[in-house]
XYZ file of C-alpha atoms in Angstrom:
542
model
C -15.546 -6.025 -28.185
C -19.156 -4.885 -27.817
C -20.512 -8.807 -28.721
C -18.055 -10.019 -26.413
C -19.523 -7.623 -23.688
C -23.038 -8.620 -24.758
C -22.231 -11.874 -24.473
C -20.664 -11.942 -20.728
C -23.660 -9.769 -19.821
C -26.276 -12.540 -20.889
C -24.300 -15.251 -18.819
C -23.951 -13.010 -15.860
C -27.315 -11.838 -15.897
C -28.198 -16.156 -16.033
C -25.909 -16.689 -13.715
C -27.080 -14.078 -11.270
C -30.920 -15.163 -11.910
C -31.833 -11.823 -12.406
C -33.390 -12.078 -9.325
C -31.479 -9.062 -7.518
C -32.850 -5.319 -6.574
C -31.475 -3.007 -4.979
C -32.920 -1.289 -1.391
C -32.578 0.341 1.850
C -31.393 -3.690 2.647
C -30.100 -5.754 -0.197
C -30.561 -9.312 -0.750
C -26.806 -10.302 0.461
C -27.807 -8.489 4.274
C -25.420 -5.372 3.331
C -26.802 -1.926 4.184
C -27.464 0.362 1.513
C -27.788 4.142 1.792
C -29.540 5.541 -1.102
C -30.549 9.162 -1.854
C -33.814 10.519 -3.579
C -33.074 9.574 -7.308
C -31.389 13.127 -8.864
C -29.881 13.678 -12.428
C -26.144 14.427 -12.468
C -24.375 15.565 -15.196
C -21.332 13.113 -14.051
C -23.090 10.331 -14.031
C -23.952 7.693 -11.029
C -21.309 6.338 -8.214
C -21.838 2.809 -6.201
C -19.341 3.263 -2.737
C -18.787 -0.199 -1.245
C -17.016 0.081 1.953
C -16.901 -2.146 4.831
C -18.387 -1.697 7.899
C -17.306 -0.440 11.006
C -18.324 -2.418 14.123
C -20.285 -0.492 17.249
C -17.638 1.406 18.924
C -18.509 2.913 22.361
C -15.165 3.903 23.686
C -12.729 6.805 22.351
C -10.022 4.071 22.081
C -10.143 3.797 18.893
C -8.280 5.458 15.432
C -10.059 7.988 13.774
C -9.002 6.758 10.389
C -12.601 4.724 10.074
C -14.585 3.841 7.336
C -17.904 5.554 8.926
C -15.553 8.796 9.299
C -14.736 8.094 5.437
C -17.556 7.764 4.175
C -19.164 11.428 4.769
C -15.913 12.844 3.529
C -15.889 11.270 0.459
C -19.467 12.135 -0.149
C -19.116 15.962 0.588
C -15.906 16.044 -1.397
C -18.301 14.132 -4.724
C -20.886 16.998 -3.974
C -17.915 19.645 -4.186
C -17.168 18.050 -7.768
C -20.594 18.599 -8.992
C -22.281 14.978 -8.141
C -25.871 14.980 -7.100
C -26.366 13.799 -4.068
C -28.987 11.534 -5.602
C -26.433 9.792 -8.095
C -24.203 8.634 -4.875
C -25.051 5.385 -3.631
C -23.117 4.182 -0.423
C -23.147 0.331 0.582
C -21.280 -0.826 3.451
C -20.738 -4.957 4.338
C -19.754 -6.216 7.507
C -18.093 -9.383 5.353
C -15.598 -10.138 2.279
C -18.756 -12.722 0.875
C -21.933 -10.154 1.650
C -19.602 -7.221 -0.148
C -18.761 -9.412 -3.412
C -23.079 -9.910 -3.451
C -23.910 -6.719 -3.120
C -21.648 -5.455 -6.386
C -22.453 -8.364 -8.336
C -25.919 -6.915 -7.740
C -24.823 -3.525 -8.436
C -23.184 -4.415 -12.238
C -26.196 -6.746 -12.814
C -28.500 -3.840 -12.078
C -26.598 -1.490 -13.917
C -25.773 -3.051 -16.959
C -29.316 -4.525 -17.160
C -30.912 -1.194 -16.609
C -28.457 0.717 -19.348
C -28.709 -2.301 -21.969
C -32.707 -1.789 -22.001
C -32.485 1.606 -22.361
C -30.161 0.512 -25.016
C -32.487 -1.274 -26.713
C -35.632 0.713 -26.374
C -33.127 3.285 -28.645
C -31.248 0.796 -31.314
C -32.416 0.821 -34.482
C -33.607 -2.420 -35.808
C -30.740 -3.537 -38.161
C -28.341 -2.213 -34.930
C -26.083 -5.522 -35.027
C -24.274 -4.601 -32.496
C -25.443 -0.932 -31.464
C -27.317 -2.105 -28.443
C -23.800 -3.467 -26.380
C -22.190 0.075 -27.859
C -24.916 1.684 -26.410
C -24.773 -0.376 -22.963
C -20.998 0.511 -22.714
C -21.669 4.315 -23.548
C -24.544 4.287 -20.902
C -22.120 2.322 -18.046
C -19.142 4.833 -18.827
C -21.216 7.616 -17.079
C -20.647 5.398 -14.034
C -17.790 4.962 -11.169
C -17.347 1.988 -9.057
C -15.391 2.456 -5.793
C -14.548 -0.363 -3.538
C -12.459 -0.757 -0.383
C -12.567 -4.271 -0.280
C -13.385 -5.810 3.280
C -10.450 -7.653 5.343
C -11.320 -9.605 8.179
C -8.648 -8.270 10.563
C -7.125 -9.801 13.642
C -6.874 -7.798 16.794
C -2.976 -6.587 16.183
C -4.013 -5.339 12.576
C -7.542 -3.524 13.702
C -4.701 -1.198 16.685
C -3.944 0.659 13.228
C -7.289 1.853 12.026
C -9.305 0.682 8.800
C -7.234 2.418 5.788
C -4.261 0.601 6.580
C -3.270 -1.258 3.339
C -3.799 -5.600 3.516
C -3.591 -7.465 0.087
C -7.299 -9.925 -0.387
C -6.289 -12.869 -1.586
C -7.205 -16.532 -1.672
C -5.933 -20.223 -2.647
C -7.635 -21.554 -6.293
C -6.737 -24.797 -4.511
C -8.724 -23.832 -1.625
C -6.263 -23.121 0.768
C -6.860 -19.558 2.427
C -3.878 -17.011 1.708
C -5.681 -14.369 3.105
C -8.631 -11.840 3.021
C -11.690 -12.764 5.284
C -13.442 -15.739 6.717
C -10.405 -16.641 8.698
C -11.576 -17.715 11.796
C -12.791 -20.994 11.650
C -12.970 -22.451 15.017
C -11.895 -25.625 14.867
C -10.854 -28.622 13.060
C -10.112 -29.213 9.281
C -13.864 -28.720 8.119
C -14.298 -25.426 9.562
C -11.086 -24.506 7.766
C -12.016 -25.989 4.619
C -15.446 -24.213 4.339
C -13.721 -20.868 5.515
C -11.462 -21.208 2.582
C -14.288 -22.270 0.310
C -16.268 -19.304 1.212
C -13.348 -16.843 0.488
C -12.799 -18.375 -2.939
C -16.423 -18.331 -4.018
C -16.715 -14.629 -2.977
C -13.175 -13.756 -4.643
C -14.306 -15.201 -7.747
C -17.837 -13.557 -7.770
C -15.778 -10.508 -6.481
C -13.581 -10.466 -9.122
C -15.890 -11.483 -12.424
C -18.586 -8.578 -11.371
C -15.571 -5.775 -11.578
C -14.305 -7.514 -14.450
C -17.547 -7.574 -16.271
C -18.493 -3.622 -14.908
C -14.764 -2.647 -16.212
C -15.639 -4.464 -20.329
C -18.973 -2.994 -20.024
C -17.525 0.778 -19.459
C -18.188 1.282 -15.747
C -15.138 3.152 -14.522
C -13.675 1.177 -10.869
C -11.685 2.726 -8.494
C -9.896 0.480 -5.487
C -9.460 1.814 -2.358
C -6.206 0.181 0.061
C -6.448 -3.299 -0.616
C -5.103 -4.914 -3.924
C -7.606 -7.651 -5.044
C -5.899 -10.962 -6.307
C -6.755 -11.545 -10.307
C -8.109 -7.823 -11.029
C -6.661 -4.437 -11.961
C -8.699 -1.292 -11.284
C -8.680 1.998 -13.817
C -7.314 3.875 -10.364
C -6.191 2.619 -7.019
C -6.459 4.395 -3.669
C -2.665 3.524 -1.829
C -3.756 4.309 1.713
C -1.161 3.445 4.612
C 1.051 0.439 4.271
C 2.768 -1.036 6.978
C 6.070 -0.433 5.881
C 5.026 3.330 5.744
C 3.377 3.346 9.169
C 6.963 1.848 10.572
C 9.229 3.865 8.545
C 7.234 6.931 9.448
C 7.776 6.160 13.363
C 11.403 5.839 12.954
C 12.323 8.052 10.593
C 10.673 10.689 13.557
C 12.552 9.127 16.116
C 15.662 9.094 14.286
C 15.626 13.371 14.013
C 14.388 13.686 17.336
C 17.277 11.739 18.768
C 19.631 13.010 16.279
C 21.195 10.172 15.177
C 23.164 11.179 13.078
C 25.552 12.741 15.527
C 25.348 9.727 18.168
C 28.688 8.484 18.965
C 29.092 4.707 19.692
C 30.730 5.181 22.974
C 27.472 6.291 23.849
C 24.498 4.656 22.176
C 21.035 5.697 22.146
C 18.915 2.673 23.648
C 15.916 1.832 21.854
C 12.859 -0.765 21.625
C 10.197 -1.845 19.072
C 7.455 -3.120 20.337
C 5.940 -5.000 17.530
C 2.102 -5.913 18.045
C 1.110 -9.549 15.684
C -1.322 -11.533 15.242
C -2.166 -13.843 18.676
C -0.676 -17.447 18.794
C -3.552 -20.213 18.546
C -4.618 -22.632 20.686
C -1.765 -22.428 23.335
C 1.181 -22.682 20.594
C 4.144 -20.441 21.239
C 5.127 -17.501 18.912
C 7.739 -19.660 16.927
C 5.027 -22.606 15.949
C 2.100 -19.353 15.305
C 5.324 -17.865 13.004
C 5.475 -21.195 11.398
C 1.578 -21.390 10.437
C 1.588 -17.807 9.648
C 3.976 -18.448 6.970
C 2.155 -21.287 5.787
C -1.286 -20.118 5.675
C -0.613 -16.553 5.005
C -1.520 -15.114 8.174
C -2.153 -11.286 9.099
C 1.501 -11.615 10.927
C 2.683 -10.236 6.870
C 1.297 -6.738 8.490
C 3.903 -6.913 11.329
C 6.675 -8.455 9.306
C 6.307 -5.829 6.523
C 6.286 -2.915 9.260
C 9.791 -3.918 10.467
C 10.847 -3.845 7.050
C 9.920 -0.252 7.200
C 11.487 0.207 11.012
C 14.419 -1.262 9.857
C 15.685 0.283 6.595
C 15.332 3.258 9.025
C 17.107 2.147 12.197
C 18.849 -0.593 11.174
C 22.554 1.086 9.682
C 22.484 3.035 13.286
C 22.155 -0.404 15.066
C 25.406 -1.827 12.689
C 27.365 1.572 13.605
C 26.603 0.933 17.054
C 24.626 4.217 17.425
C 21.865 2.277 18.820
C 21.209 -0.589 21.028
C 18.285 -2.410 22.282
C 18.439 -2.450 26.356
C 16.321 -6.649 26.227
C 19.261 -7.647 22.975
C 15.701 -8.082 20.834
C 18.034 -6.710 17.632
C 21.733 -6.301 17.396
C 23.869 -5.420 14.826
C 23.417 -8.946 13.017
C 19.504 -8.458 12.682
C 18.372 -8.000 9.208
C 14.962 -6.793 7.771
C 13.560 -10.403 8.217
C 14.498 -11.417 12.188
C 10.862 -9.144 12.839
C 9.658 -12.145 15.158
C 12.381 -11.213 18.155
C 10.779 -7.939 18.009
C 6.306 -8.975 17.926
C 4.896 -10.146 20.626
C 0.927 -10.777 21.143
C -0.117 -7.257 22.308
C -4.459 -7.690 22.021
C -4.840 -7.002 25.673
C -2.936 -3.400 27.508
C -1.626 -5.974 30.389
C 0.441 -7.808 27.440
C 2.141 -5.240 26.668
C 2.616 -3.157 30.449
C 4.516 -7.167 31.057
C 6.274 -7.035 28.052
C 7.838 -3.353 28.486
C 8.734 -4.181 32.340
C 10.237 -7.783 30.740
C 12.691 -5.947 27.882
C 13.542 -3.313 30.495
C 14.299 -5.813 33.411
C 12.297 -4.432 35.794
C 9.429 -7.224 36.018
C 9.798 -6.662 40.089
C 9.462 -2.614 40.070
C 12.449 -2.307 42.603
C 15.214 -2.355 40.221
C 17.114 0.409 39.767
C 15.559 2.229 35.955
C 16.827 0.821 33.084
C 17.927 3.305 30.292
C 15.373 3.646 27.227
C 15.654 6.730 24.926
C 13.087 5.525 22.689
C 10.320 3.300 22.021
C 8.139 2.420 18.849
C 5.221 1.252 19.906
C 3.830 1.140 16.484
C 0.217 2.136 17.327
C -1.558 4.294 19.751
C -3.198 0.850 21.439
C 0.588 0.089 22.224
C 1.739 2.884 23.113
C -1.324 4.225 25.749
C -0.102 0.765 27.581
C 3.407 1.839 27.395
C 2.782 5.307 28.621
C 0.921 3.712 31.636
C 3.622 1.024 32.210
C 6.454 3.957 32.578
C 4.337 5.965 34.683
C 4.263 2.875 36.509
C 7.853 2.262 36.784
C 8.445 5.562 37.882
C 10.170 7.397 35.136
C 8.955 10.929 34.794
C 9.267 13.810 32.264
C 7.772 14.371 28.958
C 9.392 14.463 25.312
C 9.413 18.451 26.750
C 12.648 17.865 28.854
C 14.216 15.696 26.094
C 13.091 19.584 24.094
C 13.226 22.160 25.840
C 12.199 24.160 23.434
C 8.998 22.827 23.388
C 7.095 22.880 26.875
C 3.243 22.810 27.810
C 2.808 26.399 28.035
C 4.621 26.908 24.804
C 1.836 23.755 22.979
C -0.680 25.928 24.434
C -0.152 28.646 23.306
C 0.534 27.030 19.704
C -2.807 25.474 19.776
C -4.610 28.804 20.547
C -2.585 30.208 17.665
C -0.044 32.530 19.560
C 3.338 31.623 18.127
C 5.431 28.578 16.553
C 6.737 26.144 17.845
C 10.272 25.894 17.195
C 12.422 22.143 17.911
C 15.717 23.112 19.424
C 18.627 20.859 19.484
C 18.158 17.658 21.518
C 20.509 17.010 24.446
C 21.809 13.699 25.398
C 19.459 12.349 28.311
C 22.787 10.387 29.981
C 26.230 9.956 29.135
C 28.265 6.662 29.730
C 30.662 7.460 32.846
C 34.257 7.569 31.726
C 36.466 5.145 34.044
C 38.197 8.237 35.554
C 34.993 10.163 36.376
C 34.761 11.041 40.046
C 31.637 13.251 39.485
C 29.037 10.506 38.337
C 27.260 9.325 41.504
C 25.132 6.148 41.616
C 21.952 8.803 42.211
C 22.986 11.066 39.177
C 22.947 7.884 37.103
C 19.836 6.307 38.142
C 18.129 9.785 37.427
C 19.130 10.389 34.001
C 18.191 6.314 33.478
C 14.763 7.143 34.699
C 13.973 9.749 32.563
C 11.250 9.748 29.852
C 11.552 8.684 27.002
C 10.306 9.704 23.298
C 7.417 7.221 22.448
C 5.723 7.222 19.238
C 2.496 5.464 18.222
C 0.080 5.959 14.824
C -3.948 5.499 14.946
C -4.815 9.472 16.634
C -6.310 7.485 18.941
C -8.774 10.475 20.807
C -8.081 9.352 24.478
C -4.407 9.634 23.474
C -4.088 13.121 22.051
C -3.841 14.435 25.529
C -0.719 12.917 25.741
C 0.487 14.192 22.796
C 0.189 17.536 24.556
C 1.032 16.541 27.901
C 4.203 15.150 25.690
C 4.354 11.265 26.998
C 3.859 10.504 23.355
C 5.707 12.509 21.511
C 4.167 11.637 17.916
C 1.272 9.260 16.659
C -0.140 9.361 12.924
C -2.928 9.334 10.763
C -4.584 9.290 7.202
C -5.049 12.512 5.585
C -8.664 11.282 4.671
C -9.930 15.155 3.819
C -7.052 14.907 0.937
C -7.579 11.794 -0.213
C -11.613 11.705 0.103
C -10.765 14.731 -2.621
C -8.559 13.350 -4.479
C -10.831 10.542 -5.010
C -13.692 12.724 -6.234
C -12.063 14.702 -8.974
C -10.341 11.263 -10.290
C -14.134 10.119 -10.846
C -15.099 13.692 -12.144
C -11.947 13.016 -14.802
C -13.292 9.537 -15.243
C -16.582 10.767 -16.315
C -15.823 13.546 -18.076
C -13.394 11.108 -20.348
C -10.569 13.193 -19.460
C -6.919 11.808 -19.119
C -6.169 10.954 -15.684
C -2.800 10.828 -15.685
C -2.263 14.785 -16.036
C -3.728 14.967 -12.763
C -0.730 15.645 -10.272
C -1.441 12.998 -7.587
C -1.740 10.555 -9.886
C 1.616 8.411 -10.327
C 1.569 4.831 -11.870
C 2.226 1.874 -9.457
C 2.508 -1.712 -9.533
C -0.631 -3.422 -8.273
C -0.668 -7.057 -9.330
C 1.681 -7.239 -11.793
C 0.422 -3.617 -13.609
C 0.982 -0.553 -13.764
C -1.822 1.244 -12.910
C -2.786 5.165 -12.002
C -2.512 5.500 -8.010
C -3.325 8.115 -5.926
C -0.744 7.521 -3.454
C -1.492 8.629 0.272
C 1.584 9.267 2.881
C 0.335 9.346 6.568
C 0.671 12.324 8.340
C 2.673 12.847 11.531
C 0.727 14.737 14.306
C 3.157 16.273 17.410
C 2.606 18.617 19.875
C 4.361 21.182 17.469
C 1.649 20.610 15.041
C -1.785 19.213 16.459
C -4.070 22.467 16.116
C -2.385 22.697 12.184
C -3.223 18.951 11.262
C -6.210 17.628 13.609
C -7.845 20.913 15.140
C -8.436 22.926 12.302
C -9.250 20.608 9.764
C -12.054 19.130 11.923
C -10.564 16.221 12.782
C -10.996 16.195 16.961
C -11.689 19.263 18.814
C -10.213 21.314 21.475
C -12.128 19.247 24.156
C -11.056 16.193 23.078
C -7.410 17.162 22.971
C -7.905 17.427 26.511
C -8.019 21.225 25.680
């Protein structure tokens, strides 16, 4: 083992020319944050995270890798890393990232296998590659992989889980450098691109993992290579089955009759069709080259192992006939529609609802999943628009402003009382339903849900026109993180640790730290975003 390490260290080191150093700006244009150099009894960690692009507005999640990447530092310190031993490198593409950690395990296994040799004894045989792999085991290499995302996939936030993987043939199957412009070329050198950096991706962890270095994966599987821990952030089965899972208790379900159905809507954000093809032919090419439309398609999954036995019992309907009892897990595309701009989806609300012109009398809608807070803000605005009124408070009465007020400044509990039916089908001999008692219970509010903790939406969270949205726990699993690389480096079994469960990732089983989103309401924003730092009172619109 230790000649066959020495070996693929030589040829790496050849093949990378030994040419590479680390700085405040490497060689493959990603930028490095480095520390004063500091002992540490742990050892050394290299963080490779993507970049987050300049964001000016407050529409935006907070789950971020800029947000992450403090969190994750203070929660090393807390561990007992030295500041000086963290290293964090972010890379604004898949190709700059797989650079920068090939220059990382170069580096490092160059730098330990000197010291290695400066120490061997002269007859060593093969004591200076034992020596490199005892020196690289007091090291952790974390990477979140970066995923060029399209505009549908970015409404959820950074940490939400995408798989980066490419063609050997060179056909793209996903990952980054997508977007060539035009023609076959383009295509063909996008697809080149992502193989190249896969492969020099791939062979660095590969070599750093032989060589002793301990690597840790955060959210996105990487084709061909299996991790000693993986980081399961959200996937997009979670982030739908979380949404209607919430809906489903709110509305009470359960006890819905089918003589009077609850009416519900997904609106399904994917991926944009390209150059002026409709959905169906953009469904088509998604399937074929592997398109980020997998993200929506694997979210209905989630939506529908949740709402899909009330649809056959004819506890719930759709009010536009996008599903029906005859929809399975895989008829997602009647559902998506492109959502990248807020006047997409204001048109395609007033479209399912039927009330393009505004004059019609209100359509009934008891709930919506909008899937992310970019949706749902539109939504919100598009209701307002069309006149209905309430909050998720008269759908609850048990839960009013006053009452998330005084929650927030710590006075009492909120407690979720039983949900009353918002309308009831007339019966044919019912004298007492008037045309105006109908068309106000059709117009009231409905319960809208959304993921992302966008900030400019958490005031209506309180105000209750969105009555949940989500997030990643990133406090939690920033710690989590840390003591898996303290057990790492102390040589301790990670398994024992109680977050740990083994997963499949490509074919293995590996040791995950799984992460479940959390679910932020009115009932419990001060317990899950205010106190823990996440937004303030201000910003809660408080």
């Amino acid at each position: 083992m230790a000649r066959r390490c020495a070996s693929r260290l030589t040829a790496f080191l050849v093949a990378a020319g030994m040419l590479i150093t680390l700085g405040a700006c490497s060689s493959s244009g990603s930028t490095v944050t480095k520390t004063p150099p500091a002992s540490s009894p742990l050892g050394s960690v290299a963080v490779f995270l993507p970049s987050d692009g300049l964001t000016i507005s407050q529409h935006t999640p907070l789950n971020k890798w800029t947000k992450f990447t403090p969190t994750l530092t203070k929660s090393l310190e807390n561990r007992g890393f030295s500041r000086g031993s963290i290293n964090v490198t972010t890379s604004d593409s898949f190709d700059k990232q797989s650079r920068s950690i090939q220059d990382y395990v170069v580096n490092t296994l160059a730098i330990t296998d000197n010291k290695a040799k400066t120490k061997a004894p002269a007859s060593g045989g093969s004591s200076s590659s034992g020596a490199t792999q005892h020196a690289a085991s007091n090291a952790t290499l974390i990477v979140a992989p970066v995923v060029q995302l399209g505009d549908a996939d970015t409404q959820y936030g950074d940490y939400a889980s995408h798989s980066v993987t490419w063609d050997a043939a060179g056909g793209k199957s996903g990952g980054d450098d997508s977007t060539g412009t035009s023609g076959k070329s383009s295509a063909d050198d996008s697809a080149a691109t992502l193989r190249q950096a896969g492969d020099r991706l791939v062979s660095a962890l590969k070599l750093a993992r032989e060589s002793g270095v301990h690597v840790i994966v955060l959210s996105n599987p990487i084709q061909g290579f299996t991790p000693d821990v993986f980081v399961q952030m959200s996937t997009a089965e979670q982030i739908g089955s979380l949404q209607a899972k919430l809906l489903a208790s709110k509305l009470q379900l359960d006890k819905v009759s089918r003589d009077n159905p609850k009416s519900i809507e997904v609106l399904l954000p994917r991926a944009a069709a390209q150059d002026g093809a409709d959905n169906a032919d953009s469904a088509d090419s998604a399937a074929k080259d592997g398109s980020q439309d997998d993200f929506a398609a694997e979210a209905f999954v989630g939506i529908w192992k949740v709402l899909g036995p009330y649809v056959a019992a004819g506890k719930v309907v759709s009010p536009s006939g996008s599903f029906n009892a005859k929809t399975t897990q895989k008829d997602w595309q009647a559902s998506a529609f492109d959502a990248s701009k807020p006047q997409q989806v204001k048109d395609e609300l007033a479209r399912r609802l039927g009330m393009e012109q505004k004059k019609t009398p209100h359509t009934r809608i008891d709930g919506i999943i909008a899937m992310n807070d970019f949706v749902a803000s539109s939504a919100i605005d598009e209701l307002d628009s069309l006149q209905y009124t309430g909050s998720a408070a008269d759908v609850n009465p048990a839960i009013t402003i006053s009452g998330v007020l005084d929650n927030i400044a710590g006075k009492k509990d909120l407690l979720r009382g039983s949900v009353p039916d918002p309308a009831k089908q007339p019966a044919a001999n019912d004298t007492t339903t008037t045309p105006e008692n109908t068309e106000k219970n059709n117009s009231r509010w409905p319960i809208v849900t959304g993921y992302g903790a966008y900030i400019d939406t958490i005031p209506q969270v309180v105000n209750g026109r969105l009555w949940m949205t989500g997030l990643e726990d990133r406090q939690l699993m920033a710690a989590n993180i840390a003591q898996a690389c303290e057990q790492l480096d102390r040589s301790q079994d990670i398994g024992k640790l109680p977050f740990i469960a083994l997963a499949n990732v490509n074919g293995a089983q590996v040791p995950t730290i799984q992460g479940q989103p959390l679910a932020v309401s009115a009932s419990n924003l001060k317990k899950t975003l205010i106190d823990p730092g996440y937004i303030t009172l201000a910003e809660a619109g408080l």
